[in-house]
GROMACS .gro file of C-alpha atoms in nm:
model
  176
    1MET     CA    1   1.502   0.449  -2.740
    2VAL     CA    2   1.382   0.627  -2.424
    3THR     CA    3   1.024   0.516  -2.495
    4LEU     CA    4   1.136   0.153  -2.524
    5SER     CA    5   1.314   0.176  -2.189
    6ALA     CA    6   1.014   0.345  -2.025
    7ASN     CA    7   0.782   0.075  -2.163
    8HIS     CA    8   1.018  -0.197  -2.038
    9ASN     CA    9   1.025  -0.042  -1.688
   10ALA     CA   10   0.646  -0.006  -1.684
   11SER     CA   11   0.597  -0.369  -1.792
   12ALA     CA   12   0.849  -0.488  -1.532
   13LEU     CA   13   0.651  -0.303  -1.265
   14LEU     CA   14   0.325  -0.449  -1.398
   15ARG     CA   15   0.474  -0.800  -1.371
   16PHE     CA   16   0.619  -0.732  -1.024
   17PHE     CA   17   0.318  -0.578  -0.852
   18PRO     CA   18   0.064  -0.864  -0.887
   19ARG     CA   19   0.325  -1.121  -0.780
   20PHE     CA   20   0.421  -0.901  -0.486
   21VAL     CA   21   0.061  -0.859  -0.367
   22VAL     CA   22  -0.027  -1.229  -0.400
   23VAL     CA   23   0.291  -1.344  -0.225
   24LEU     CA   24   0.249  -1.076   0.044
   25ILE     CA   25  -0.102  -1.198   0.123
   26LEU     CA   26   0.014  -1.561   0.135
   27LEU     CA   27   0.314  -1.483   0.356
   28GLN     CA   28   0.108  -1.269   0.593
   29PHE     CA   29  -0.133  -1.562   0.634
   30ILE     CA   30   0.168  -1.781   0.716
   31VAL     CA   31   0.279  -1.522   0.975
   32LEU     CA   32  -0.073  -1.528   1.120
   33ALA     CA   33  -0.058  -1.909   1.138
   34ILE     CA   34   0.280  -1.893   1.314
   35HIS     CA   35   0.156  -1.629   1.557
   36THR     CA   36  -0.155  -1.832   1.641
   37SER     CA   37   0.043  -2.154   1.687
   38SER     CA   38   0.152  -2.166   2.049
   39VAL     CA   39   0.441  -2.399   1.965
   40ALA     CA   40   0.581  -2.194   1.674
   41SER     CA   41   0.530  -1.854   1.835
   42THR     CA   42   0.677  -1.968   2.167
   43LEU     CA   43   0.980  -2.114   1.991
   44ILE     CA   44   1.052  -1.790   1.803
   45GLN     CA   45   0.985  -1.569   2.106
   46HIS     CA   46   1.214  -1.777   2.325
   47TRP     CA   47   1.488  -1.782   2.061
   48LEU     CA   48   1.477  -1.401   2.039
   49THR     CA   49   1.468  -1.370   2.418
   50GLN     CA   50   1.770  -1.597   2.455
   51ALA     CA   51   1.963  -1.405   2.187
   52VAL     CA   52   1.897  -1.076   2.369
   53ALA     CA   53   1.981  -1.237   2.706
   54TYR     CA   54   2.311  -1.362   2.566
   55ILE     CA   55   2.408  -1.010   2.452
   56HIS     CA   56   2.309  -0.858   2.786
   57GLN     CA   57   2.504  -1.130   2.965
   58LEU     CA   58   2.811  -1.026   2.764
   59LEU     CA   59   2.740  -0.663   2.858
   60GLY     CA   60   2.720  -0.753   3.226
   61THR     CA   61   2.356  -0.657   3.274
   62ALA     CA   62   2.193  -0.802   3.586
   63PHE     CA   63   1.867  -0.961   3.467
   64THR     CA   64   1.648  -1.268   3.482
   65VAL     CA   65   1.477  -1.458   3.204
   66ASN     CA   66   1.144  -1.629   3.248
   67GLY     CA   67   1.026  -1.772   2.915
   68ASN     CA   68   0.989  -1.468   2.691
   69VAL     CA   69   1.019  -1.210   2.971
   70LEU     CA   70   1.345  -1.026   3.043
   71THR     CA   71   1.351  -0.846   3.379
   72HIS     CA   72   1.616  -0.604   3.503
   73GLN     CA   73   1.731  -0.706   3.852
   74GLN     CA   74   1.780  -0.354   3.987
   75SER     CA   75   1.478  -0.168   3.844
   76LEU     CA   76   1.247  -0.471   3.809
   77GLN     CA   77   1.135  -0.323   3.476
   78TYR     CA   78   1.077  -0.586   3.211
   79VAL     CA   79   1.029  -0.648   2.842
   80ILE     CA   80   0.800  -0.915   2.704
   81VAL     CA   81   0.911  -1.057   2.369
   82ASP     CA   82   0.574  -1.135   2.210
   83ASN     CA   83   0.445  -1.191   1.855
   84GLN     CA   84   0.481  -0.824   1.770
   85CYS     CA   85   0.852  -0.851   1.848
   86THR     CA   86   0.927  -1.137   1.610
   87GLY     CA   87   0.977  -0.918   1.305
   88LEU     CA   88   0.791  -1.172   1.093
   89MET     CA   89   0.545  -0.922   0.944
   90LEU     CA   90   0.829  -0.702   0.818
   91LEU     CA   91   1.017  -1.007   0.696
   92ALA     CA   92   0.709  -1.127   0.505
   93SER     CA   93   0.689  -0.790   0.328
   94VAL     CA   94   1.056  -0.798   0.233
   95TRP     CA   95   1.029  -1.158   0.117
   96ALA     CA   96   0.724  -1.069  -0.096
   97ALA     CA   97   0.926  -0.794  -0.266
   98ILE     CA   98   1.218  -1.030  -0.325
   99ILE     CA   99   0.992  -1.300  -0.468
  100GLY     CA  100   0.805  -1.039  -0.674
  101PHE     CA  101   1.108  -0.984  -0.895
  102ALA     CA  102   1.173  -1.248  -1.161
  103ARG     CA  103   1.503  -1.427  -1.108
  104SER     CA  104   1.633  -1.779  -1.069
  105LEU     CA  105   1.513  -1.994  -0.781
  106LEU     CA  106   1.866  -2.024  -0.640
  107LYS     CA  107   1.922  -1.646  -0.635
  108THR     CA  108   1.581  -1.593  -0.479
  109LEU     CA  109   1.655  -1.847  -0.205
  110LYS     CA  110   1.992  -1.686  -0.132
  111MET     CA  111   1.828  -1.344  -0.110
  112LEU     CA  112   1.558  -1.476   0.125
  113ILE     CA  113   1.821  -1.628   0.354
  114PHE     CA  114   2.028  -1.308   0.358
  115ALA     CA  115   1.714  -1.105   0.435
  116VAL     CA  116   1.627  -1.328   0.734
  117ILE     CA  117   1.977  -1.304   0.876
  118ILE     CA  118   2.010  -0.928   0.834
  119LEU     CA  119   1.660  -0.834   0.949
  120GLN     CA  120   1.662  -1.069   1.248
  121ALA     CA  121   2.005  -0.937   1.351
  122ILE     CA  122   1.858  -0.586   1.346
  123ASN     CA  123   1.554  -0.715   1.537
  124VAL     CA  124   1.775  -0.865   1.809
  125LEU     CA  125   1.965  -0.534   1.826
  126ARG     CA  126   1.629  -0.351   1.858
  127ILE     CA  127   1.508  -0.569   2.145
  128THR     CA  128   1.851  -0.551   2.310
  129HIS     CA  129   1.838  -0.171   2.300
  130LEU     CA  130   1.478  -0.157   2.423
  131PHE     CA  131   1.563  -0.385   2.716
  132PHE     CA  132   1.860  -0.163   2.801
  133GLU     CA  133   1.638   0.146   2.773
  134ILE     CA  134   1.359   0.011   2.997
  135GLY     CA  135   1.614  -0.048   3.272
  136GLN     CA  136   1.710   0.319   3.287
  137ALA     CA  137   1.554   0.535   3.561
  138ASN     CA  138   1.438   0.806   3.320
  139ASN     CA  139   1.386   0.610   3.004
  140ASN     CA  140   1.241   0.693   2.665
  141PHE     CA  141   1.116   0.341   2.595
  142GLU     CA  142   0.794   0.452   2.427
  143PHE     CA  143   0.973   0.692   2.194
  144TYR     CA  144   1.229   0.433   2.089
  145HIS     CA  145   0.972   0.155   2.061
  146LEU     CA  146   0.704   0.346   1.871
  147TYR     CA  147   0.905   0.593   1.661
  148PHE     CA  148   1.276   0.537   1.644
  149TRP     CA  149   1.279   0.161   1.584
  150GLN     CA  150   0.979   0.171   1.349
  151THR     CA  151   1.171   0.416   1.132
  152VAL     CA  152   1.487   0.207   1.154
  153ASN     CA  153   1.290  -0.107   1.059
  154PHE     CA  154   1.143   0.061   0.752
  155ILE     CA  155   1.476   0.204   0.639
  156SER     CA  156   1.647  -0.130   0.707
  157ALA     CA  157   1.392  -0.315   0.493
  158VAL     CA  158   1.444  -0.075   0.203
  159VAL     CA  159   1.823  -0.088   0.237
  160VAL     CA  160   1.819  -0.470   0.253
  161LEU     CA  161   1.609  -0.482  -0.064
  162PHE     CA  162   1.840  -0.243  -0.250
  163PHE     CA  163   2.153  -0.418  -0.120
  164LEU     CA  164   2.032  -0.763  -0.220
  165GLU     CA  165   1.906  -0.644  -0.557
  166LYS     CA  166   2.239  -0.473  -0.627
  167LYS     CA  167   2.444  -0.773  -0.509
  168PHE     CA  168   2.247  -1.027  -0.705
  169SER     CA  169   2.212  -0.803  -1.012
  170CYS     CA  170   2.592  -0.777  -1.019
  171ASP     CA  171   2.612  -1.157  -1.002
  172ARG     CA  172   2.374  -1.176  -1.297
  173GLU     CA  173   2.579  -0.928  -1.502
  174ARG     CA  174   2.904  -1.119  -1.437
  175HIS     CA  175   2.750  -1.447  -1.551
  176VAL     CA  176   2.592  -1.310  -1.869
   0.00000   0.00000   0.00000
């Protein structure tokens, strides 16, 4: 019985991995196309900038917005929300993992939508924090940008995958 389960798990992984790699390559090319399209990239960058500006407005931060640039009024330090800030590369990886698992089209679409919402909310939180940090006199922007938030992004992606897989596996078990 254990051998049957081990063989089933190995074959599931063998089915998942090629789908994951092919979808990952396709999605990363789509991300590249979005990043090289001035219209698409500008739209996403400005949306993220406006979301961060809205949060800082609620927090009472004195700042200006010029396109995709947020500038603190007092320190004149600024953050540029560029293609690297969109979170699309991470999202493409998470989407590839979601699509890599065999499930119904409807469940896959729901999972993809949840992943976008959760990961972009975390991304807005990340940029919001980095903008706050850059405005401080003695800031640790580089540490947070290069180490802290990269770790948080990775852990968030794994947690989102496990959460969605658990949530939608439970749905499958209830309907069987």
